[in-house]
Amino acid sequence: MLTFLESVGRRSEAELYLKLFRQLPKESFAVIAADAGVVRHALGSLTEQLRFLADLGLYAPVVLGLFDPDAAERGASRLARRLPTVGLEPCVHDADAEQVIAELREELRSERVPLVRFRPNPGVSLASRFARLGAITQALDARKLVLLRRRGGLGPRGEGRLELPGGLELGRHSGGISLINLRSDYAVMQDAKLLKRDEALLLERLRELLLDSAPRLLVSVTSPLNLLTELFTVRGAGTLVKAGAPIGRYESYEEVDRARLRALLESSFGRRLSGQFFERRPLAIYLDADYRGAAILEPSPVGAFLTKFAVEPIAQGEGLARDLWQALTREHPAVFWRARRDNPINGWYTSLADGMVRVSEWQVFWRRLDPAQVPAIVVEAEGRPRDFEPG
């Protein structure tokens, strides 16, 4: 199974996510909502993905009729007939049934596949169906909600970054915009009319769901063909929508938990911090509230120096690196930093930087600095003290 997952991403990432998912209760892995187009035109692909997840010991309820309740009955019938052909046992439920939560929990623990349908009801709006879906997701304590569409993720496709007013940058790939942080991105995206009308309405529903009732839930919008890539890789293959993590800003190490910050940095880089690291005065410390990521700036004669940028692997897949980057560049748009030549995230650094120079053992990057400053930047970066013990 892991060998197959290598075909959609790095084996280390697949192992990491699989371990995380398996640590959860059976009913808390995910909730999958498939639109009518997926059931009508990609039923085979959806069935194969559910079979593969089951082979990994992962089961999720499949919600039908969220967007199109008129098609829910037929879709549930088709999927209920198809799943037994791959050895999966379906059970059909109405989304508004009184005992549905208890029944879903029991069936998932018994390794069955619940099919949850929204029946047509003129008095029930899309917003109400999303609220009910949110209640089901929360009751199961699901880590992720996956919305499957034939088109996949939200927004325009294509490699590279989208620059929007206010300095906002959105990454994108062949599956659409890679990440949307509702706290920082929503208003700018709406003002820029970046999304088509149906996608803008979908994002509005997701905003209500995440900000009002389920702030820790992660929502993936992807296609059935890319479901495994979205679930088991950091980069994903759709659009990850999240409420957004609050990033704290501090001006001294006395304001933070040094032991937790040390643990994060040493775990991320696999080396021990030098004894002098915390004796140096920081310019600013940007820190996730749960100590899953940190960015540390130090003052220098030529500008703000980014001495450390660290994010836990799981948090990378949740877009925390981008949250930290936006927080620090909002206050320090001009910044420079260095990284070892074999640093695995140098490609990401290159995408963020205006320029880069290779010198000795380092790659020196800069952003929003005068090109005339580059020689001084390189000298300063090479001469900065080392953050870790040798060896």
Short mmCIF file of C-alpha atoms in Angstrom, two decimals:
data_model
loop_
_atom_site.label_atom_id
_atom_site.label_comp_id
_atom_site.label_asym_id
_atom_site.label_seq_id
_atom_site.Cartn_x
_atom_site.Cartn_y
_atom_site.Cartn_z
CA MET A 1 0.00 0.00 0.00
CA LEU A 2 2.79 2.42 0.89
CA THR A 3 4.54 1.58 -2.36
CA PHE A 4 1.37 2.59 -4.22
CA LEU A 5 1.12 5.81 -2.20
CA GLU A 6 4.66 6.63 -3.32
CA SER A 7 3.20 7.12 -6.79
CA VAL A 8 1.19 10.11 -5.53
CA GLY A 9 3.85 11.62 -3.27
CA ARG A 10 6.80 11.01 -0.97
CA ARG A 11 6.78 7.78 1.00
CA SER A 12 7.71 9.68 4.18
CA GLU A 13 4.65 11.90 3.81
CA ALA A 14 2.36 8.93 3.19
CA GLU A 15 3.69 7.16 6.27
CA LEU A 16 3.26 10.32 8.35
CA TYR A 17 -0.37 10.88 7.34
CA LEU A 18 -1.26 7.21 7.59
CA LYS A 19 0.11 7.07 11.13
CA LEU A 20 -1.86 10.19 12.03
CA PHE A 21 -5.13 8.88 10.56
CA ARG A 22 -4.75 5.48 12.21
CA GLN A 23 -4.27 7.10 15.62
CA LEU A 24 -7.74 8.61 15.38
CA PRO A 25 -10.94 6.79 16.40
CA LYS A 26 -12.47 4.91 13.48
CA GLU A 27 -15.25 7.48 13.11
CA SER A 28 -12.94 10.51 13.17
CA PHE A 29 -10.87 10.02 10.02
CA ALA A 30 -12.94 12.12 7.59
CA VAL A 31 -16.34 12.86 6.09
CA ILE A 32 -16.60 12.77 2.28
CA ALA A 33 -19.30 14.70 0.42
CA ALA A 34 -19.62 13.88 -3.30
CA ASP A 35 -21.64 15.99 -5.73
CA ALA A 36 -24.01 14.49 -8.27
CA GLY A 37 -21.52 14.81 -11.13
CA VAL A 38 -19.02 12.59 -9.30
CA VAL A 39 -21.60 9.86 -8.69
CA ARG A 40 -22.93 10.14 -12.24
CA HIS A 41 -19.63 10.24 -14.15
CA ALA A 42 -16.88 9.06 -11.78
CA LEU A 43 -18.56 6.35 -9.72
CA GLY A 44 -15.86 3.82 -10.55
CA SER A 45 -13.08 6.14 -9.40
CA LEU A 46 -14.92 7.00 -6.17
CA THR A 47 -15.49 3.32 -5.45
CA GLU A 48 -11.82 2.50 -6.04
CA GLN A 49 -10.67 5.25 -3.67
CA LEU A 50 -13.04 4.05 -0.93
CA ARG A 51 -11.75 0.48 -1.40
CA PHE A 52 -8.17 1.65 -1.16
CA LEU A 53 -8.89 3.62 2.01
CA ALA A 54 -10.54 0.53 3.47
CA ASP A 55 -7.41 -1.50 2.69
CA LEU A 56 -5.55 1.04 4.84
CA GLY A 57 -8.08 0.60 7.64
CA LEU A 58 -9.75 3.97 6.97
CA TYR A 59 -13.51 4.41 6.58
CA ALA A 60 -15.55 7.56 6.00
CA PRO A 61 -19.25 8.31 5.55
CA VAL A 62 -20.15 9.48 2.05
CA VAL A 63 -22.64 12.37 2.00
CA LEU A 64 -24.88 12.73 -1.07
CA GLY A 65 -27.25 15.53 -2.04
CA LEU A 66 -25.46 18.37 -0.29
CA PHE A 67 -25.62 20.53 -3.42
CA ASP A 68 -28.31 18.66 -5.34
CA PRO A 69 -30.77 16.80 -3.09
CA ASP A 70 -32.94 15.86 -6.07
CA ALA A 71 -30.15 13.51 -7.19
CA ALA A 72 -29.37 12.07 -3.76
CA GLU A 73 -31.76 9.11 -3.83
CA ARG A 74 -30.53 7.83 -7.19
CA GLY A 75 -26.91 8.49 -6.26
CA ALA A 76 -27.19 6.58 -3.00
CA SER A 77 -28.80 3.64 -4.80
CA ARG A 78 -26.06 3.51 -7.43
CA LEU A 79 -23.27 3.69 -4.87
CA ALA A 80 -25.00 1.13 -2.62
CA ARG A 81 -25.07 -1.31 -5.56
CA ARG A 82 -21.46 -0.66 -6.57
CA LEU A 83 -19.68 -0.87 -3.20
CA PRO A 84 -20.37 -4.60 -2.58
CA THR A 85 -18.62 -5.40 -5.88
CA VAL A 86 -15.35 -4.27 -4.24
CA GLY A 87 -16.06 -5.95 -0.91
CA LEU A 88 -17.47 -2.94 0.96
CA GLU A 89 -20.72 -2.99 2.93
CA PRO A 90 -22.86 0.15 2.51
CA CYS A 91 -25.61 1.40 4.82
CA VAL A 92 -27.99 4.15 3.70
CA HIS A 93 -29.19 6.90 6.07
CA ASP A 94 -31.13 10.15 5.91
CA ALA A 95 -29.04 13.12 7.03
CA ASP A 96 -31.77 14.48 9.29
CA ALA A 97 -32.63 11.16 10.97
CA GLU A 98 -32.74 11.46 14.75
CA GLN A 99 -30.31 8.62 15.50
CA VAL A 100 -28.03 9.08 12.53
CA ILE A 101 -24.93 10.11 14.52
CA ALA A 102 -25.02 7.05 16.77
CA GLU A 103 -25.63 4.81 13.76
CA LEU A 104 -22.76 6.33 11.78
CA ARG A 105 -20.39 5.94 14.69
CA GLU A 106 -21.31 2.26 15.12
CA GLU A 107 -21.05 1.44 11.41
CA LEU A 108 -17.68 3.12 10.99
CA ARG A 109 -16.33 1.24 13.99
CA SER A 110 -17.63 -1.93 12.34
CA GLU A 111 -15.81 -1.02 9.10
CA ARG A 112 -18.89 -0.39 7.01
CA VAL A 113 -19.41 2.56 4.64
CA PRO A 114 -22.38 4.77 5.60
CA LEU A 115 -24.12 6.64 2.78
CA VAL A 116 -25.82 9.77 4.11
CA ARG A 117 -28.37 11.40 1.81
CA PHE A 118 -30.08 14.78 1.93
CA ARG A 119 -33.61 14.25 0.62
CA PRO A 120 -35.34 17.04 -1.35
CA ASN A 121 -37.07 19.53 0.95
CA PRO A 122 -38.18 22.93 -0.41
CA GLY A 123 -37.90 24.42 3.08
CA VAL A 124 -34.25 23.45 3.56
CA SER A 125 -31.59 25.72 2.01
CA LEU A 126 -28.00 24.96 1.04
CA ALA A 127 -26.87 26.88 4.12
CA SER A 128 -29.06 24.63 6.30
CA ARG A 129 -27.66 21.50 4.68
CA PHE A 130 -24.11 22.77 5.30
CA ALA A 131 -25.03 23.44 8.93
CA ARG A 132 -26.31 19.87 9.26
CA LEU A 133 -23.16 18.52 7.59
CA GLY A 134 -21.09 20.56 10.05
CA ALA A 135 -23.04 19.11 12.97
CA ILE A 136 -22.43 15.56 11.72
CA THR A 137 -18.73 16.26 11.18
CA GLN A 138 -18.36 17.75 14.66
CA ALA A 139 -20.31 14.96 16.35
CA LEU A 140 -17.95 12.40 14.79
CA ASP A 141 -14.99 14.65 15.69
CA ALA A 142 -13.76 14.23 12.12
CA ARG A 143 -10.39 15.77 11.33
CA LYS A 144 -11.23 16.58 7.72
CA LEU A 145 -14.20 17.24 5.46
CA VAL A 146 -13.57 16.35 1.80
CA LEU A 147 -15.79 17.85 -0.90
CA LEU A 148 -15.50 15.91 -4.15
CA ARG A 149 -16.25 17.67 -7.45
CA ARG A 150 -15.42 16.51 -10.95
CA ARG A 151 -13.62 19.82 -11.55
CA GLY A 152 -11.54 19.49 -8.40
CA GLY A 153 -10.27 22.45 -6.39
CA LEU A 154 -11.36 26.08 -6.41
CA GLY A 155 -10.11 28.87 -8.64
CA PRO A 156 -7.84 29.10 -11.67
CA ARG A 157 -5.42 26.28 -12.51
CA GLY A 158 -1.75 26.55 -13.41
CA GLU A 159 1.60 26.43 -11.68
CA GLY A 160 2.89 29.50 -9.89
CA ARG A 161 1.48 32.18 -7.64
CA LEU A 162 -1.46 34.55 -7.93
CA GLU A 163 -0.78 38.09 -6.72
CA LEU A 164 -3.84 39.91 -5.38
CA PRO A 165 -4.31 43.44 -3.99
CA GLY A 166 -2.84 44.14 -0.57
CA GLY A 167 0.23 42.01 -1.16
CA LEU A 168 -1.69 38.72 -0.88
CA GLU A 169 -0.19 35.81 -2.80
CA LEU A 170 -2.00 32.54 -3.42
CA GLY A 171 -0.22 29.39 -4.58
CA ARG A 172 -1.86 27.32 -7.27
CA HIS A 173 -1.31 24.08 -9.14
CA SER A 174 -3.12 21.93 -11.67
CA GLY A 175 -5.84 21.25 -9.09
CA GLY A 176 -6.62 24.92 -8.45
CA ILE A 177 -5.66 27.28 -5.61
CA SER A 178 -3.68 25.18 -3.16
CA LEU A 179 -4.68 26.90 0.10
CA ILE A 180 -7.26 29.43 1.30
CA ASN A 181 -6.91 30.92 4.78
CA LEU A 182 -10.32 32.41 5.48
CA ARG A 183 -9.04 34.89 8.06
CA SER A 184 -6.52 36.49 5.72
CA ASP A 185 -7.71 35.61 2.19
CA TYR A 186 -11.50 35.63 2.07
CA ALA A 187 -12.22 39.36 1.81
CA VAL A 188 -9.44 40.00 -0.72
CA MET A 189 -10.55 37.09 -2.90
CA GLN A 190 -14.17 38.24 -2.86
CA ASP A 191 -13.22 41.84 -3.73
CA ALA A 192 -10.98 40.63 -6.57
CA LYS A 193 -13.80 38.40 -7.90
CA LEU A 194 -11.25 35.63 -8.28
CA LEU A 195 -13.81 32.81 -8.13
CA LYS A 196 -16.74 31.99 -10.36
CA ARG A 197 -20.15 32.65 -8.82
CA ASP A 198 -20.83 29.04 -7.77
CA GLU A 199 -17.38 28.71 -6.23
CA ALA A 200 -17.73 32.05 -4.43
CA LEU A 201 -21.02 30.81 -2.93
CA LEU A 202 -19.35 27.55 -1.90
CA LEU A 203 -16.54 29.45 -0.20
CA GLU A 204 -19.13 31.57 1.60
CA ARG A 205 -20.79 28.41 2.95
CA LEU A 206 -17.42 27.05 4.05
CA ARG A 207 -16.62 30.32 5.79
CA GLU A 208 -19.83 30.11 7.79
CA LEU A 209 -19.11 26.49 8.67
CA LEU A 210 -15.49 26.98 9.75
CA LEU A 211 -15.58 30.36 11.44
CA ASP A 212 -18.93 29.93 13.18
CA SER A 213 -18.96 26.33 14.33
CA ALA A 214 -15.89 24.24 13.41
CA PRO A 215 -12.70 26.37 13.47
CA ARG A 216 -10.33 23.39 13.77
CA LEU A 217 -11.85 21.46 10.86
CA LEU A 218 -9.92 21.29 7.59
CA VAL A 219 -11.86 21.21 4.32
CA SER A 220 -10.41 19.78 1.11
CA VAL A 221 -12.07 20.48 -2.23
CA THR A 222 -10.74 18.04 -4.82
CA SER A 223 -11.66 15.51 -7.50
CA PRO A 224 -12.11 11.77 -6.86
CA LEU A 225 -9.05 11.05 -9.00
CA ASN A 226 -6.92 13.21 -6.67
CA LEU A 227 -8.43 12.12 -3.37
CA LEU A 228 -5.40 10.11 -2.23
CA THR A 229 -2.93 12.82 -3.24
CA GLU A 230 -4.96 15.38 -1.30
CA LEU A 231 -5.10 13.18 1.80
CA PHE A 232 -1.57 11.74 1.87
CA THR A 233 0.75 14.50 0.63
CA VAL A 234 1.79 17.89 1.99
CA ARG A 235 1.29 19.68 -1.34
CA GLY A 236 -2.09 18.09 -2.03
CA ALA A 237 -4.02 18.14 -5.29
CA GLY A 238 -6.98 20.38 -4.63
CA THR A 239 -7.86 23.34 -2.44
CA LEU A 240 -7.40 23.19 1.32
CA VAL A 241 -9.72 25.64 3.08
CA LYS A 242 -9.16 26.46 6.75
CA ALA A 243 -10.23 29.03 9.30
CA GLY A 244 -6.62 30.10 9.77
CA ALA A 245 -4.29 29.74 12.72
CA PRO A 246 -3.71 32.79 14.91
CA ILE A 247 -0.01 33.69 14.82
CA GLY A 248 1.45 35.40 17.90
CA ARG A 249 4.19 38.04 17.67
CA TYR A 250 6.79 38.40 20.43
CA GLU A 251 9.85 40.57 20.89
CA SER A 252 11.87 38.51 23.38
CA TYR A 253 12.40 34.89 24.38
CA GLU A 254 11.14 35.73 27.87
CA GLU A 255 7.65 36.04 26.38
CA VAL A 256 7.57 32.46 25.02
CA ASP A 257 8.02 28.94 26.33
CA ARG A 258 11.69 28.37 25.51
CA ALA A 259 11.52 24.63 26.12
CA ARG A 260 8.70 24.16 23.61
CA LEU A 261 10.34 26.46 21.08
CA ARG A 262 13.64 24.62 21.47
CA ALA A 263 11.88 21.28 20.97
CA LEU A 264 10.24 22.55 17.78
CA LEU A 265 13.49 23.87 16.30
CA GLU A 266 15.60 20.86 17.23
CA SER A 267 12.97 18.41 16.00
CA SER A 268 12.57 20.28 12.70
CA PHE A 269 16.31 20.48 11.96
CA GLY A 270 17.44 17.27 13.67
CA ARG A 271 20.25 19.05 15.53
CA ARG A 272 20.88 20.64 18.94
CA LEU A 273 20.65 24.40 19.25
CA SER A 274 23.85 26.19 20.24
CA GLY A 275 24.14 27.40 23.81
CA GLN A 276 24.19 31.02 22.63
CA PHE A 277 21.05 30.90 20.48
CA PHE A 278 18.64 32.22 23.10
CA GLU A 279 21.18 34.80 24.27
CA ARG A 280 20.93 36.66 20.97
CA ARG A 281 18.30 39.40 20.84
CA PRO A 282 15.49 38.69 18.36
CA LEU A 283 13.87 41.35 16.24
CA ALA A 284 10.56 39.46 16.21
CA ILE A 285 9.32 35.95 16.94
CA TYR A 286 6.25 34.70 15.05
CA LEU A 287 4.79 31.65 16.73
CA ASP A 288 1.83 29.34 16.24
CA ALA A 289 -0.23 29.11 19.43
CA ASP A 290 0.37 25.34 19.62
CA TYR A 291 4.13 25.65 18.92
CA ARG A 292 3.80 23.76 15.63
CA GLY A 293 5.64 26.45 13.69
CA ALA A 294 7.88 29.46 14.26
CA ALA A 295 9.71 32.17 12.32
CA ILE A 296 12.47 34.12 14.08
CA LEU A 297 13.94 37.39 12.81
CA GLU A 298 17.13 39.00 14.09
CA PRO A 299 18.38 42.57 13.53
CA SER A 300 21.41 43.21 11.33
CA PRO A 301 23.17 46.26 9.82
CA VAL A 302 21.68 45.50 6.39
CA GLY A 303 18.11 44.56 7.33
CA ALA A 304 15.91 41.96 8.99
CA PHE A 305 17.57 38.52 8.97
CA LEU A 306 15.35 35.44 9.08
CA THR A 307 17.44 33.12 11.20
CA LYS A 308 14.95 30.29 11.71
CA PHE A 309 11.80 29.07 9.95
CA ALA A 310 10.41 25.78 11.23
CA VAL A 311 7.06 24.01 10.77
CA GLU A 312 6.06 20.52 11.91
CA PRO A 313 5.38 18.14 8.97
CA ILE A 314 1.64 17.75 9.61
CA ALA A 315 1.27 21.52 10.01
CA GLN A 316 3.03 21.97 6.65
CA GLY A 317 0.16 20.14 5.01
CA GLU A 318 -2.27 22.49 6.78
CA GLY A 319 -0.58 25.56 5.28
CA LEU A 320 0.96 26.86 8.51
CA ALA A 321 4.18 27.81 6.71
CA ARG A 322 2.23 30.25 4.55
CA ASP A 323 0.47 31.69 7.62
CA LEU A 324 3.83 32.36 9.26
CA TRP A 325 5.31 33.80 6.07
CA GLN A 326 2.40 36.19 5.63
CA ALA A 327 2.61 37.29 9.27
CA LEU A 328 6.32 38.11 9.12
CA THR A 329 6.32 39.75 5.67
CA ARG A 330 3.31 41.88 6.57
CA GLU A 331 5.50 43.70 9.10
CA HIS A 332 8.90 43.04 7.49
CA PRO A 333 8.45 43.01 3.71
CA ALA A 334 12.23 43.38 3.23
CA VAL A 335 14.05 40.35 4.61
CA PHE A 336 17.01 38.08 3.84
CA TRP A 337 18.02 34.61 4.99
CA ARG A 338 20.37 31.71 4.34
CA ALA A 339 19.86 27.96 4.01
CA ARG A 340 22.16 25.00 3.59
CA ARG A 341 22.48 23.86 0.00
CA ASP A 342 20.83 20.53 0.80
CA ASN A 343 17.85 22.06 2.62
CA PRO A 344 14.77 20.22 1.26
CA ILE A 345 12.62 23.37 1.22
CA ASN A 346 15.00 25.47 -0.89
CA GLY A 347 12.59 25.17 -3.79
CA TRP A 348 9.89 26.82 -1.66
CA TYR A 349 12.35 29.49 -0.54
CA THR A 350 13.22 30.19 -4.18
CA SER A 351 9.54 30.71 -5.01
CA LEU A 352 9.30 33.33 -2.23
CA ALA A 353 12.55 35.19 -2.86
CA ASP A 354 13.36 37.97 -5.32
CA GLY A 355 16.88 36.62 -5.68
CA MET A 356 19.37 33.99 -4.50
CA VAL A 357 23.15 33.57 -4.49
CA ARG A 358 25.10 30.35 -3.81
CA VAL A 359 28.18 30.88 -1.63
CA SER A 360 30.32 28.27 0.14
CA GLU A 361 27.91 26.01 2.03
CA TRP A 362 24.94 28.41 1.88
CA GLN A 363 22.28 29.68 -0.42
CA VAL A 364 21.49 33.29 0.45
CA PHE A 365 17.98 34.57 -0.36
CA TRP A 366 16.45 38.04 -0.20
CA ARG A 367 13.12 39.72 -0.71
CA ARG A 368 12.23 43.38 -1.35
CA LEU A 369 15.81 44.62 -0.93
CA ASP A 370 17.74 46.94 -3.25
CA PRO A 371 19.96 44.89 -5.62
CA ALA A 372 22.83 47.21 -4.69
CA GLN A 373 22.65 45.71 -1.18
CA VAL A 374 23.24 42.14 -2.37
CA PRO A 375 27.03 42.05 -1.77
CA ALA A 376 26.56 43.35 1.78
CA ILE A 377 23.69 40.91 2.34
CA VAL A 378 25.85 37.96 1.29
CA VAL A 379 28.74 39.03 3.54
CA GLU A 380 26.38 39.50 6.47
CA ALA A 381 24.63 36.13 5.91
CA GLU A 382 27.95 34.24 5.69
CA GLY A 383 29.25 35.90 8.85
CA ARG A 384 26.19 35.28 11.05
CA PRO A 385 26.73 32.93 14.01
CA ARG A 386 25.66 29.31 13.63
CA ASP A 387 22.40 28.34 15.28
CA PHE A 388 23.24 24.69 15.94
CA GLU A 389 26.02 22.76 17.59
CA PRO A 390 28.53 21.28 15.11
CA GLY A 391 28.27 17.64 14.12
#
